[in-house]
Amino acid sequence: MEVFSLALGITLAILYTVGCSPVTTIGTASGATFVVDLIHHDSIQSPFYDYGMTFSQRLSRALQRSFNNAKRFESNSLTYQTQIIPDQAEFLMNISFGNPSHQVLAIADTGSDLPWIQCKPCIQCYKHTGSIFNPKLSSTYKALGCKSETCKTISLFDNNCSSTKNCQFTLSYGDGSYSVGDVATETIKLGGQPLQDIVFGCSFRNGGVFRETWGGIIGLGGGDFSLVSQISTLVTPEFSYCLIPFPTDDHLSKLSSKLIFGDISSGSQAVSTPLVPKWPRTFYYVTLEGITVGDRRLKYSDSTNPLKRMHKGNMIVDSGTMLTMLPTKLYEKVETAIKENLTDVRTVKDPQKQLSLCYRAKRVKHAPEITMHFEGADVPLLRYNVFVMVSKRIMCLAMAPSSDNAIFGNLAQSNFLVGYDLGKRSLSFRRTDCTGLKV
Ligand SMILES: *[C@@H]1O[C@H](CO)[C@@H](O)[C@H](O)[C@H]1NC(C)=O
Ligand SMILES: *[C@@H]1O[C@H](CO)[C@@H](O)[C@H](O)[C@H]1NC(C)=O
Ligand SMILES: *[C@@H]1O[C@H](CO)[C@@H](O)[C@H](O)[C@H]1NC(C)=O
């Protein structure tokens, strides 16, 4: 079965100013539009918020999640879905199940598909701070039979009709954690919008490191049974998110990022690039042609495999990984180009030793402009999309070399309205102040 985990992380904002920013209003074209708050792992609203941590510790943990998370995308791994401990999550969302509706605060996971929550009767549940969903009390709950078409598609490997009549799912994670239960359909409510017959996993048996604040894991990947794929066939093929920068201060910490379903007519200021169909379908692939740093245009290249030079779908767009990961050779070219642009500024070491190119922020008056060139879409980044403040004074390039898939991380995506059109198979970017977004 599929489902794994994810992570999100946004980041930080050098010289990021809030408070006096104008409200951005998104016009809705037609049909249903509904909005769900995405609560950052490191915001005060999150049950994970640790008051005992300093900002640098919090950021360092977020960066570490980013490195761990990147492993999930290793293309030569057949077990990609089981590598990641579900502890990597960075966004949470409120979602309701059943009639009468039962609210669950769950992990929003871009790295997995089938949504699941803990259900009664628990054969073996992890300790949970909220109340547990009881399908027997819901008039809209329908368990799927193990011979149904949906079940055949979902549980290719673990459907066992000889031991049960219900469709079952089993999810296992790299650290030995697992979740087992029935596949069912239910009416859910997202941002006030009721959605009928959503396929999900009702889990009766869980083991491992699940946290007591998690109600479950809501898969937002590109596979058939992720929540977004189901909504795209039932209601609208378009969804977007607008991620606020990493919560560096109390003000940002009280705000939420937004996940928006529906056509929000991103308009003429948006640029768009094709989504490339590739396996595993859980991830969203685009084609990166190159990166401009200052006045130097650098071509995409992959030293480990010259044949892979600029192949279609060479980069995964992930809201769940904070850093942007580039093939080693391209990463080195970017680093060199930044250093050459900032010849008169001395580099310093990252105190946490996680990132490789750092400067004293005050010394960098004008960082070189960086533009991502996706197929058909040039996306200029701002300073806080490219650099992260790892301490009060030190900023580091928020990119890292990767011997495998390239990843366009969520720091680079912050303060863009990022739109997915699953009908037209395209991805759009529109510069937007996500802290003042009104939909
Ligand atoms: C989730 O919903 C509950 C119940 O309505 C509410 O108390 C809580 O504030 C919500 N959480 C967030 C972080 O939006
Ligand atoms: C299916 O269930 C039967 C009865 O519980 C069990 O003996 C068998 O090992 C199961 N097969 C698989 C593939 O899990
Ligand atoms: C650095 O990049 C900027 C554009 O972002 C450019 O105007 C400037 O000439 C570059 N400086 C050097 C020394 O390359």
mmCIF file of N, CA and C and ligand atoms in Angstrom, residues 37 39 45 94 103 105, ligand 1:
data_model
loop_
_atom_site.group_PDB
_atom_site.id
_atom_site.type_symbol
_atom_site.label_atom_id
_atom_site.label_comp_id
_atom_site.label_asym_id
_atom_site.label_seq_id
_atom_site.Cartn_x
_atom_site.Cartn_y
_atom_site.Cartn_z
ATOM 1 N N ASP A 37 -6.872 25.853 6.327
ATOM 2 C CA ASP A 37 -5.639 26.372 6.921
ATOM 3 C C ASP A 37 -4.608 25.271 7.030
ATOM 4 N N ILE A 39 -1.367 24.509 9.123
ATOM 5 C CA ILE A 39 -0.713 25.018 10.329
ATOM 6 C C ILE A 39 0.709 24.495 10.363
ATOM 7 N N GLN A 45 0.376 27.693 16.956
ATOM 8 C CA GLN A 45 -0.882 26.935 16.896
ATOM 9 C C GLN A 45 -0.676 25.434 16.817
ATOM 10 N N ASN A 94 -7.086 20.796 9.859
ATOM 11 C CA ASN A 94 -8.318 20.338 10.478
ATOM 12 C C ASN A 94 -9.204 19.735 9.401
ATOM 13 N N GLN A 103 -14.248 16.068 14.180
ATOM 14 C CA GLN A 103 -13.078 16.814 13.703
ATOM 15 C C GLN A 103 -11.752 16.176 14.113
ATOM 16 N N LEU A 105 -7.447 16.743 13.846
ATOM 17 C CA LEU A 105 -6.282 17.535 13.448
ATOM 18 C C LEU A 105 -5.246 16.528 12.946
HETATM 19 C C1 LIG B 1 -9.157 22.934 14.610
HETATM 20 O O1 LIG B 1 -10.501 22.860 14.974
HETATM 21 C C2 LIG B 1 -10.744 22.960 16.365
HETATM 22 C C3 LIG B 1 -12.200 22.677 16.629
HETATM 23 O O2 LIG B 1 -13.013 23.452 15.803
HETATM 24 C C4 LIG B 1 -10.353 24.344 16.830
HETATM 25 O O3 LIG B 1 -10.560 24.475 18.214
HETATM 26 C C5 LIG B 1 -8.881 24.538 16.538
HETATM 27 O O4 LIG B 1 -8.516 25.846 16.850
HETATM 28 C C6 LIG B 1 -8.595 24.272 15.073
HETATM 29 N N1 LIG B 1 -7.174 24.252 14.958
HETATM 30 C C7 LIG B 1 -6.534 25.055 14.161
HETATM 31 C C8 LIG B 1 -5.080 25.106 14.426
HETATM 32 O O5 LIG B 1 -7.091 25.694 13.289
#
